[in-house]
PDB file of C-alpha atoms and ligand atoms in Angstrom:
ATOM      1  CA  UNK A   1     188.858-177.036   7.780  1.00  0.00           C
ATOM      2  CA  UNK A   2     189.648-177.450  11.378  1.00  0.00           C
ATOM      3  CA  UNK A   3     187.029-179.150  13.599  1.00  0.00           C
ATOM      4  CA  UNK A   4     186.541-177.987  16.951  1.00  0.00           C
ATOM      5  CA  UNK A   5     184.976-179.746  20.063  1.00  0.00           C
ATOM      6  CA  UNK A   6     182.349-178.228  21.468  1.00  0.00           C
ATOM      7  CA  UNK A   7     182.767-177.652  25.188  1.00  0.00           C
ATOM      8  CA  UNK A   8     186.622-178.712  25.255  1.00  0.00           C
ATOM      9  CA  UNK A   9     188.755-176.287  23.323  1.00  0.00           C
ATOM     10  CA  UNK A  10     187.079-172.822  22.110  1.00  0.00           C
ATOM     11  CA  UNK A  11     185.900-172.520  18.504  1.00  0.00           C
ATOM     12  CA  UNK A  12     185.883-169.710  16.744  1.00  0.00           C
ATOM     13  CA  UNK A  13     184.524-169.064  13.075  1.00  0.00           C
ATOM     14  CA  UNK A  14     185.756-166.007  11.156  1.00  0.00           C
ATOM     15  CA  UNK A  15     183.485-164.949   8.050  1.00  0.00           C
ATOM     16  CA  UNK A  16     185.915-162.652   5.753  1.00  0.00           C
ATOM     17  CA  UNK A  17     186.422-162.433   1.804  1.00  0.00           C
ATOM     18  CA  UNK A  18     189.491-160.353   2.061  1.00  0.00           C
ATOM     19  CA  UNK A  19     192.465-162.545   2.444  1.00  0.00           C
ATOM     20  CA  UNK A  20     194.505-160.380   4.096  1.00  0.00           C
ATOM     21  CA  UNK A  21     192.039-159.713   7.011  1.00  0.00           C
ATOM     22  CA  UNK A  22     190.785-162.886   7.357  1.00  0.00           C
ATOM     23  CA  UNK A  23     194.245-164.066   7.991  1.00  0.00           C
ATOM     24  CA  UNK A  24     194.845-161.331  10.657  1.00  0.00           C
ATOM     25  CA  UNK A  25     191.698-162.281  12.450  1.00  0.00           C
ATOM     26  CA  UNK A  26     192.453-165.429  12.325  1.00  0.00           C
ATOM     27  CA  UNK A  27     195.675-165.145  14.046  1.00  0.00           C
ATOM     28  CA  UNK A  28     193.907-162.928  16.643  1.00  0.00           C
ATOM     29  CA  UNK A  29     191.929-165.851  17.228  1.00  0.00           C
ATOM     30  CA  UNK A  30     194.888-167.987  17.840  1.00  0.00           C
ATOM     31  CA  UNK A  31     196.553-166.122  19.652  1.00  0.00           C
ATOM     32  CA  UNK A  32     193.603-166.021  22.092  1.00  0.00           C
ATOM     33  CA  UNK A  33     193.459-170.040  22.320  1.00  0.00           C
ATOM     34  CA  UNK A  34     190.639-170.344  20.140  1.00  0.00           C
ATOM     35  CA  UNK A  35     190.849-173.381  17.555  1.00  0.00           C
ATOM     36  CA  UNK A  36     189.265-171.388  14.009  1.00  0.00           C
ATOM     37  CA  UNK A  37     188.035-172.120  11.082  1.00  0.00           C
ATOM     38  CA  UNK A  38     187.263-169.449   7.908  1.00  0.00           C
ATOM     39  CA  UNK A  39     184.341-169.644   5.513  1.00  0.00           C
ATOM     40  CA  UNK A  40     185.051-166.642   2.486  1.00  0.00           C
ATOM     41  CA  UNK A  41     181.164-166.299   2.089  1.00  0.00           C
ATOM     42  CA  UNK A  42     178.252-166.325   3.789  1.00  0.00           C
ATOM     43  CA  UNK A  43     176.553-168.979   2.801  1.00  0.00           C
ATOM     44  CA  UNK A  44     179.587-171.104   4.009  1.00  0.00           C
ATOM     45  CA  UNK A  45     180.189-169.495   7.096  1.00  0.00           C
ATOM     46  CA  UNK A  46     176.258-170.482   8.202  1.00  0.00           C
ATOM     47  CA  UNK A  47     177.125-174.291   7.178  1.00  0.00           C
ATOM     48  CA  UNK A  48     180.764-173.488   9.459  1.00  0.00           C
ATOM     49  CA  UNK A  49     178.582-172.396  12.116  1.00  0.00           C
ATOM     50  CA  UNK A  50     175.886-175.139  12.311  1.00  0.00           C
ATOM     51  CA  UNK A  51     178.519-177.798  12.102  1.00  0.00           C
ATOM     52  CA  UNK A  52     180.739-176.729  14.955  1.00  0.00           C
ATOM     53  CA  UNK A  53     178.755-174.502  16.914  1.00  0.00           C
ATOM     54  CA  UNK A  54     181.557-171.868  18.143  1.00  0.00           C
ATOM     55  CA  UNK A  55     181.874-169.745  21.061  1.00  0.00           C
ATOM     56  CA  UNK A  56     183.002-166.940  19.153  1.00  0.00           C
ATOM     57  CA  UNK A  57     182.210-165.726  15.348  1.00  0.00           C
ATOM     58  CA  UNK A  58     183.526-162.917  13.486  1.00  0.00           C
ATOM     59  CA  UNK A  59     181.582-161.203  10.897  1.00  0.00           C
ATOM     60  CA  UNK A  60     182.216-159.346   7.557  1.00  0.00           C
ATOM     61  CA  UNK A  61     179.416-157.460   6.471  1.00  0.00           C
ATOM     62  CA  UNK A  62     179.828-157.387   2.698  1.00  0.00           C
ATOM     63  CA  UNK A  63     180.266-160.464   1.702  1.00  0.00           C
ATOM     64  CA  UNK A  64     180.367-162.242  -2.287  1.00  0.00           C
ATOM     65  CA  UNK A  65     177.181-163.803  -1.775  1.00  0.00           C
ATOM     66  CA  UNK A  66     174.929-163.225   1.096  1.00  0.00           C
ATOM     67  CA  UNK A  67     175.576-160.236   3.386  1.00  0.00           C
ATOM     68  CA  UNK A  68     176.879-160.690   7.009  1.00  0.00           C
ATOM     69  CA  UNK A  69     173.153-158.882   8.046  1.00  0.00           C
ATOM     70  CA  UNK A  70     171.417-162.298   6.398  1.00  0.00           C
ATOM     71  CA  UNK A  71     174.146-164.093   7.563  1.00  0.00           C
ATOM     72  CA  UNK A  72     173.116-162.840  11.544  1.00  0.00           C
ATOM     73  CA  UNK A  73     169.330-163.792  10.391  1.00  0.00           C
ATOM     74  CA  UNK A  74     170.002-166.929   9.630  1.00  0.00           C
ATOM     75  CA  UNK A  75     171.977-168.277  12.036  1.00  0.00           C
ATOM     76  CA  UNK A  76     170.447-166.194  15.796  1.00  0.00           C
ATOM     77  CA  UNK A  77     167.663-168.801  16.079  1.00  0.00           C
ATOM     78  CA  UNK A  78     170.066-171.699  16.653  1.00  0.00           C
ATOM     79  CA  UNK A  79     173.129-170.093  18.098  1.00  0.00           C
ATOM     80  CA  UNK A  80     173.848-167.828  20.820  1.00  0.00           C
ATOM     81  CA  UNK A  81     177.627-167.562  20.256  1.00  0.00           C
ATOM     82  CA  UNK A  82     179.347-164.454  20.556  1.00  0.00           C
ATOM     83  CA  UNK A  83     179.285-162.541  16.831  1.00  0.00           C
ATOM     84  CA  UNK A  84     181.360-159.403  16.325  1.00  0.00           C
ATOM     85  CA  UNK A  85     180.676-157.430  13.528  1.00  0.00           C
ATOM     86  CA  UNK A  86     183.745-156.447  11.550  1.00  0.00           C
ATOM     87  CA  UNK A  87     182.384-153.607   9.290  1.00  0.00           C
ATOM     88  CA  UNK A  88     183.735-151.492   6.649  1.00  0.00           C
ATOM     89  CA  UNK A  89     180.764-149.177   6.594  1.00  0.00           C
ATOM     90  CA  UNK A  90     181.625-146.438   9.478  1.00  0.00           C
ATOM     91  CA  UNK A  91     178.318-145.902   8.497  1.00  0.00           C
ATOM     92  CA  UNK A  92     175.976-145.644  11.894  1.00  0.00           C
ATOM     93  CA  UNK A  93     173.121-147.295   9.974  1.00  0.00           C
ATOM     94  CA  UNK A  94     175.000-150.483   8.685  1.00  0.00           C
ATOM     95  CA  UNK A  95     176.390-150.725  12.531  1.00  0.00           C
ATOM     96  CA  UNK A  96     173.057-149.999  13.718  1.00  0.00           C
ATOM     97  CA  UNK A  97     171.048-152.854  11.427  1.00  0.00           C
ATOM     98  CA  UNK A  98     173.649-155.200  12.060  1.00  0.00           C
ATOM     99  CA  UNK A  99     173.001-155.022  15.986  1.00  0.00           C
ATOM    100  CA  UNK A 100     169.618-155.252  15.406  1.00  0.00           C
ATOM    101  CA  UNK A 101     169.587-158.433  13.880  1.00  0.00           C
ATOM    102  CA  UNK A 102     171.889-159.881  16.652  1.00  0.00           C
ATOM    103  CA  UNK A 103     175.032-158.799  16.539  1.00  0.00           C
ATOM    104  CA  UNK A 104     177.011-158.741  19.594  1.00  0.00           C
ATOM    105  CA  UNK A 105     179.185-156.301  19.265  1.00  0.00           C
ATOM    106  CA  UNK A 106     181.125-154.187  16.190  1.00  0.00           C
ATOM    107  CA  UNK A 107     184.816-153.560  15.322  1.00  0.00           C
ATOM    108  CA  UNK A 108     185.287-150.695  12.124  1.00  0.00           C
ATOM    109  CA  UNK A 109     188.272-151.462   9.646  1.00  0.00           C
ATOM    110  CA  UNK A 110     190.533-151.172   9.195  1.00  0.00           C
ATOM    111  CA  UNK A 111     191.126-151.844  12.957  1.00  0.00           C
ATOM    112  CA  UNK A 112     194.498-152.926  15.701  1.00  0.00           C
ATOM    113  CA  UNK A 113     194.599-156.198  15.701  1.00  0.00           C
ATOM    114  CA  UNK A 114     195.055-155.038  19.657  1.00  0.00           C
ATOM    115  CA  UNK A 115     191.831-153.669  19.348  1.00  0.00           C
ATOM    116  CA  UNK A 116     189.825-157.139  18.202  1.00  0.00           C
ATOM    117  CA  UNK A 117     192.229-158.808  20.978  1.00  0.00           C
ATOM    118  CA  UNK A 118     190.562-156.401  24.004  1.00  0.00           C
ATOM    119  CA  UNK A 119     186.984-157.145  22.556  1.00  0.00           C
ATOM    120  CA  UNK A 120     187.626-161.015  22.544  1.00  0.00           C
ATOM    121  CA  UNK A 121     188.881-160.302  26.064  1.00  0.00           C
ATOM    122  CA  UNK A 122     186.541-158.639  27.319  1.00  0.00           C
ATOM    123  CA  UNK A 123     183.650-160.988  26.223  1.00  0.00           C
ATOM    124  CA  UNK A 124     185.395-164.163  27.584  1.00  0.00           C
ATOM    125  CA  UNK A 125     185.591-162.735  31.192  1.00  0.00           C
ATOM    126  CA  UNK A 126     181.892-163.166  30.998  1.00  0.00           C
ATOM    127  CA  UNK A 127     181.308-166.847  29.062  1.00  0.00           C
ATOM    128  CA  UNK A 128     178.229-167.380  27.973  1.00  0.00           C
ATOM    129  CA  UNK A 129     176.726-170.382  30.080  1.00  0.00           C
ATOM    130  CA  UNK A 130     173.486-172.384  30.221  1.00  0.00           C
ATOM    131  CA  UNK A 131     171.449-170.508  27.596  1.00  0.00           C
ATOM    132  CA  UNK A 132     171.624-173.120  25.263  1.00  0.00           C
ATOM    133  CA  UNK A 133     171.970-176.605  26.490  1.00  0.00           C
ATOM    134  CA  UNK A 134     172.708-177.987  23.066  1.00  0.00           C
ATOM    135  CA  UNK A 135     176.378-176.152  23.734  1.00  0.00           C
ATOM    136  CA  UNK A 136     177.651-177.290  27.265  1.00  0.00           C
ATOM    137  CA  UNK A 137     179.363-174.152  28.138  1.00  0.00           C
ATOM    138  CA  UNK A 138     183.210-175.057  27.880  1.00  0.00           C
ATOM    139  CA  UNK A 139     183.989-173.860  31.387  1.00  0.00           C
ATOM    140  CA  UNK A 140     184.430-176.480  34.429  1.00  0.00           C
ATOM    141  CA  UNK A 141     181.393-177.396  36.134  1.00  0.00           C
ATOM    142  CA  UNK A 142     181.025-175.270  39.463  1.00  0.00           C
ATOM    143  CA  UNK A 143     181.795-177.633  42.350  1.00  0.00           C
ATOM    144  CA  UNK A 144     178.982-180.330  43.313  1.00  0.00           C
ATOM    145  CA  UNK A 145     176.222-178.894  45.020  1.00  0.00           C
ATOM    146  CA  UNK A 146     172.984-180.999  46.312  1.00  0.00           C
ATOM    147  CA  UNK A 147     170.969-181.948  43.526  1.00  0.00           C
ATOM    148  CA  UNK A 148     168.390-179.411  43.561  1.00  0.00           C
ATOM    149  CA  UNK A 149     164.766-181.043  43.167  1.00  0.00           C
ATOM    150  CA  UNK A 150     162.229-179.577  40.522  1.00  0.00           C
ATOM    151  CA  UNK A 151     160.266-177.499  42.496  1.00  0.00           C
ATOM    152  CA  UNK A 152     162.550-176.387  45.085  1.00  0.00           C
ATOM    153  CA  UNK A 153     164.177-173.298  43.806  1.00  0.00           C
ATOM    154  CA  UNK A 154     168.062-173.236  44.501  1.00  0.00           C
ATOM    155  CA  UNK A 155     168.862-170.088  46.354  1.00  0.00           C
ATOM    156  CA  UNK A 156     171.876-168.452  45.072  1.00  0.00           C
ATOM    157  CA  UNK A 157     173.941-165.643  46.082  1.00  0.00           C
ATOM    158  CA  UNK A 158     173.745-163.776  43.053  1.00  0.00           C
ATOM    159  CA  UNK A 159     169.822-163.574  41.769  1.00  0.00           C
ATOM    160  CA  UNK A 160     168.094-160.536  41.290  1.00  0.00           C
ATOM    161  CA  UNK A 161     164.507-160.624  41.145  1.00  0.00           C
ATOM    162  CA  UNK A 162     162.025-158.392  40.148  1.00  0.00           C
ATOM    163  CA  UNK A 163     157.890-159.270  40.146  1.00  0.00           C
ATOM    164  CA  UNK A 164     158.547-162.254  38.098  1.00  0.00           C
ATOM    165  CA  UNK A 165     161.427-161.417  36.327  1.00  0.00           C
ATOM    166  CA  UNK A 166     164.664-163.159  37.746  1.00  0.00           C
ATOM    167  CA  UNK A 167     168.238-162.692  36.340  1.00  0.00           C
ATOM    168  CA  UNK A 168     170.387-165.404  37.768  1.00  0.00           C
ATOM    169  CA  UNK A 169     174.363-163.757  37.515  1.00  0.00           C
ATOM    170  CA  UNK A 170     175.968-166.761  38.735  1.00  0.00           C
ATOM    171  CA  UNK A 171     173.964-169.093  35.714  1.00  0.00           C
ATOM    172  CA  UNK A 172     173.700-166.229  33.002  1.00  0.00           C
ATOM    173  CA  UNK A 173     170.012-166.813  32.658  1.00  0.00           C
ATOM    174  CA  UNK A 174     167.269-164.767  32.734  1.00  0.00           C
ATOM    175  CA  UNK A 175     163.439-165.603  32.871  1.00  0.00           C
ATOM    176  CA  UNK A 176     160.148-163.842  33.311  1.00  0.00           C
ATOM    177  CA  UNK A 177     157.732-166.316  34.715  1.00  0.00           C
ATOM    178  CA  UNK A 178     159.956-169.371  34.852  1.00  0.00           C
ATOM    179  CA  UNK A 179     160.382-168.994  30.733  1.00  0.00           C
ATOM    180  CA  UNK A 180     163.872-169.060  30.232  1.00  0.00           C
ATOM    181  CA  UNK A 181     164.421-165.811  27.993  1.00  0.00           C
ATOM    182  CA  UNK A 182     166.470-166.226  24.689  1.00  0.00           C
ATOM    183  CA  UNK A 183     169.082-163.718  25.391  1.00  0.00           C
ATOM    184  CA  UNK A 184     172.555-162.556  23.870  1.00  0.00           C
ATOM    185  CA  UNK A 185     175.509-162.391  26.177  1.00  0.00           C
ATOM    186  CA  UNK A 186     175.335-158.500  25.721  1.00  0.00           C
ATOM    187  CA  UNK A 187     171.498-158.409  26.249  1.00  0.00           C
ATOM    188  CA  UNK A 188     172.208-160.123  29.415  1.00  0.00           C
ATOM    189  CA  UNK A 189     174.806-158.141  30.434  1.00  0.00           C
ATOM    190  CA  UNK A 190     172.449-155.386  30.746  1.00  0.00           C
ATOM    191  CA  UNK A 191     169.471-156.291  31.688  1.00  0.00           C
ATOM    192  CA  UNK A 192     171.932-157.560  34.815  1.00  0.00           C
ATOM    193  CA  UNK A 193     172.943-154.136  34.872  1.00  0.00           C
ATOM    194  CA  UNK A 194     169.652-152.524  35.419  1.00  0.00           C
ATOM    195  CA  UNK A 195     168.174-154.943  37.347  1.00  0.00           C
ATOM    196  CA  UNK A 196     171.218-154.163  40.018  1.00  0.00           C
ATOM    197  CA  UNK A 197     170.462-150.685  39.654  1.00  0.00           C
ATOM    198  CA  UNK A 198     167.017-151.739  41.077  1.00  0.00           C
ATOM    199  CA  UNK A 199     165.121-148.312  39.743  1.00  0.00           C
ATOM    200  CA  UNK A 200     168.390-146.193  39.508  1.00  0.00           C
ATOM    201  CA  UNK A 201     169.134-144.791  35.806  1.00  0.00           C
ATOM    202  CA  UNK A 202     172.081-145.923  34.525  1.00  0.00           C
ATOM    203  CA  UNK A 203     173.100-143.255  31.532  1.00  0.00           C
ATOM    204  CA  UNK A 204     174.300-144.911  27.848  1.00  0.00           C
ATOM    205  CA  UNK A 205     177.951-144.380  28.329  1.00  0.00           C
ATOM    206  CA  UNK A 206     177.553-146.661  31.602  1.00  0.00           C
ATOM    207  CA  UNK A 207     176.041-149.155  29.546  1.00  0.00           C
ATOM    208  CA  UNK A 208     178.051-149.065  26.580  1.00  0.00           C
ATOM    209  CA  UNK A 209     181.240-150.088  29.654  1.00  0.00           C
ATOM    210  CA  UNK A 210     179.021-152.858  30.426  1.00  0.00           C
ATOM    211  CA  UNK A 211     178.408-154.140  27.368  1.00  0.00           C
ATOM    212  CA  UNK A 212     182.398-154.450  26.741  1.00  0.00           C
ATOM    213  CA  UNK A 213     182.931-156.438  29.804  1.00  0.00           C
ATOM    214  CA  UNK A 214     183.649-152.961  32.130  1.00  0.00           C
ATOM    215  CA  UNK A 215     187.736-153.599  31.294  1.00  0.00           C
ATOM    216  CA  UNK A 216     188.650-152.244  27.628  1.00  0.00           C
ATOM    217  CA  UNK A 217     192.289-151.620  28.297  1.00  0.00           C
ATOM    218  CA  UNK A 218     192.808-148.400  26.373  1.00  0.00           C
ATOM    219  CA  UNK A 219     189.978-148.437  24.089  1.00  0.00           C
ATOM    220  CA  UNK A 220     187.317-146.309  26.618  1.00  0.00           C
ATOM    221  CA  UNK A 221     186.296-143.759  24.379  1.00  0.00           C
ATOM    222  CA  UNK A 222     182.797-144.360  23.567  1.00  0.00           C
ATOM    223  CA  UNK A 223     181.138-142.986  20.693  1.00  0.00           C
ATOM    224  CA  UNK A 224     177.548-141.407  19.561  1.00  0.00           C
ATOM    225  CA  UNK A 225     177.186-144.817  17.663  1.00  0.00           C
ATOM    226  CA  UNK A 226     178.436-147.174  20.953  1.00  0.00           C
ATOM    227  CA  UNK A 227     175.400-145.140  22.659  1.00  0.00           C
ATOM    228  CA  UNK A 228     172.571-145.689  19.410  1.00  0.00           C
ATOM    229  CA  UNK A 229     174.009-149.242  19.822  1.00  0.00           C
ATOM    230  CA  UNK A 230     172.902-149.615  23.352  1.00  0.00           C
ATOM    231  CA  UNK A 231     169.676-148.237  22.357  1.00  0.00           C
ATOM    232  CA  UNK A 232     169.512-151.000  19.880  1.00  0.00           C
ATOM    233  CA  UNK A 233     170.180-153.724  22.408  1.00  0.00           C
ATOM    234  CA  UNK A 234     167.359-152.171  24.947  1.00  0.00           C
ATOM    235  CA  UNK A 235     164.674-152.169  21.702  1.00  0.00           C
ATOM    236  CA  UNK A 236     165.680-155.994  21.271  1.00  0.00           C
ATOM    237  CA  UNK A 237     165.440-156.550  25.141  1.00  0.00           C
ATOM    238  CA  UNK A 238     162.405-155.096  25.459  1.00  0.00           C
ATOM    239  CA  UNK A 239     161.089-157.229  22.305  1.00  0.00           C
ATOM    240  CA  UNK A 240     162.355-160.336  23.969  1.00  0.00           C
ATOM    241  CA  UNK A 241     160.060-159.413  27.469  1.00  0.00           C
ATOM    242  CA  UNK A 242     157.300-158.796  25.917  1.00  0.00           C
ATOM    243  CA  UNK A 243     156.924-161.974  24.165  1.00  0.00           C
ATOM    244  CA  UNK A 244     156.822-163.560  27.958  1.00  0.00           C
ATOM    245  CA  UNK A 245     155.642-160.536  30.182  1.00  0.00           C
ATOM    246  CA  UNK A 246     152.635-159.777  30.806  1.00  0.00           C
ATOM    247  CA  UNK A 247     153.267-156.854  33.121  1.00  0.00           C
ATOM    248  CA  UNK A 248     153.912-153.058  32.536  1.00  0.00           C
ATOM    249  CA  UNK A 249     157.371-152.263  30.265  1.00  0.00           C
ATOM    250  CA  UNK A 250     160.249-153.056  32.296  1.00  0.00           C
ATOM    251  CA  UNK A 251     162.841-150.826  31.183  1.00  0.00           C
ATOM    252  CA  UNK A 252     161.746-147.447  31.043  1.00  0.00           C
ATOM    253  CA  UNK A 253     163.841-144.674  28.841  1.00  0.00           C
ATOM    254  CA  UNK A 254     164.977-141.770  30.799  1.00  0.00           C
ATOM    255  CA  UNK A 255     165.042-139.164  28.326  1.00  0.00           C
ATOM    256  CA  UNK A 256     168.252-137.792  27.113  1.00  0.00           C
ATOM    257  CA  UNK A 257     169.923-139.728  30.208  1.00  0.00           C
ATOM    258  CA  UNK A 258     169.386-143.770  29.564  1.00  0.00           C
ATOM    259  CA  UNK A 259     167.338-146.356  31.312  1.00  0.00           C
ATOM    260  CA  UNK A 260     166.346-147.829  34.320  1.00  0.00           C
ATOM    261  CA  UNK A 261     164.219-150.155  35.367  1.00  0.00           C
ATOM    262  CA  UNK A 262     160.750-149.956  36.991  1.00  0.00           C
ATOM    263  CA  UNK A 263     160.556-151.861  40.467  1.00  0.00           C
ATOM    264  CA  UNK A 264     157.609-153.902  40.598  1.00  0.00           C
ATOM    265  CA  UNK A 265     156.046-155.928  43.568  1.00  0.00           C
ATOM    266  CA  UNK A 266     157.119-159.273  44.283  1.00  0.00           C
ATOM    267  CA  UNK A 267     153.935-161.739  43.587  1.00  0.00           C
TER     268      UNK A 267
HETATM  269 CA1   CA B 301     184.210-158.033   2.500  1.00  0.00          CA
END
């Protein structure tokens, strides 16, 4: 089993019993630059991904042992790497659990290789950085800045704030009264979104092009299930505020149209 170093080349784990797709994903992989390891069940992929914290993780739902779903569960409170769910069920409800319990994003088989290639692509045009400092994010440093002092907010060009909620582009971290908020890269993605849209609605299909990085090179279509998933992401969102906020909901559904969120006055 191949060893990766965090924060110098990418990892990437891929969780498959089926030979012959674990060795096409796997090539995906390495195509892509990342350095992979495999793990045939679950059980061994959640030891794979506590060792060698990866950027990137590919997940089989049904699995020998423990399914991919238990799989997610046990491994979202100490990672925040990228998981893709590679799914045999086209059914919406497997998709739809599956997101719930922290999946980043889905791919049905059988699938284009092509196809897992554009998702990978799309997700590293937004790396994940600073939301977990265990795993230095393996992108240079940005160039030295003053050291910013503890209670001297740094003033960058790309924060949006709203009440005491402040999404911080640049940084990919979000917090609601200074508490850093446990987000996935997708979760981010759109809470970025809204916040942008500053009280405008922005409708599923919108989101759903967010949530693949806006670019999907041929693969645009977007499905009744890509919009249920969104609505997935939002409930977890919304979960994830309210642990922290205190203040009315956020994100607001427009019905039959998508989301927005509610301006509130700066403290
Ligand atoms: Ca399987």
């Amino acid at each position: 089993m191949t060893s990766s170093a965090p924060g110098d080349r990418r990892g990437a784990v891929v969780i498959e019993d089926d030979l012959d797709i674990r060795n096409l994903v796997c090539a995906v992989l390495e195509q892509g630059g990342f350095v992979v390891s495999s793990a045939t069940t679950g059980r061994e992929g959640v030891d794979v991904i506590r060792q060698q914290h990866p950027m990137v993780v590919t997940l089989d739902i049904g699995l020998p042992d423990i399914d991919g779903y238990e799989v997610l569960r046990r491994i979202r409170n100490t990672t925040d790497c990228y998981v893709i769910v590679l799914s045999g069920h086209s059914d919406e409800m497997d998709i739809l659990t599956a997101l719930q319990a922290g999946a980043d994003d889905y791919v049905l088989k059988p699938f284009r290789p092509r196809e897992l290639r554009a998702r990978i692509d799309a997700m590293l045009r937004r790396p994940r950085i600073g939301q977990n400092a265990q795993h230095p994010p393996s992108r240079p440093a940005a160039p030295a800045a003053p050291a910013p002092t503890d209670d001297v907010p740094v003033k960058s060009a790309n924060v949006l704030r709203n009440g005491g909620i402040t999404v911080d582009g640049d940084a990919r971290i979000a917090s609601c009264a200074g508490v850093e908020l446990p987000l996935t890269k997708t979760e981010f993605n759109l809470l970025y979104e809204l916040m942008q849209g500053n009280g405008a609605v922005r409708t599923k299909e919108e989101l759903v092009r967010v949530s693949r990085g806006g670019d999907y090179r041929g693969y645009n279509f977007v499905s009744r299930t890509d919009e249920r998933a969104i609505e997935v992401h939002i409930a977890n969102l919304r979960q994830k505020l309210a642990r922290v906020d205190g203040g009315p909901e956020l994100i607001t559904t427009v019905r039959g149209v998508g989301f927005r969120v509610v301006p509130r006055a700066t403290d």
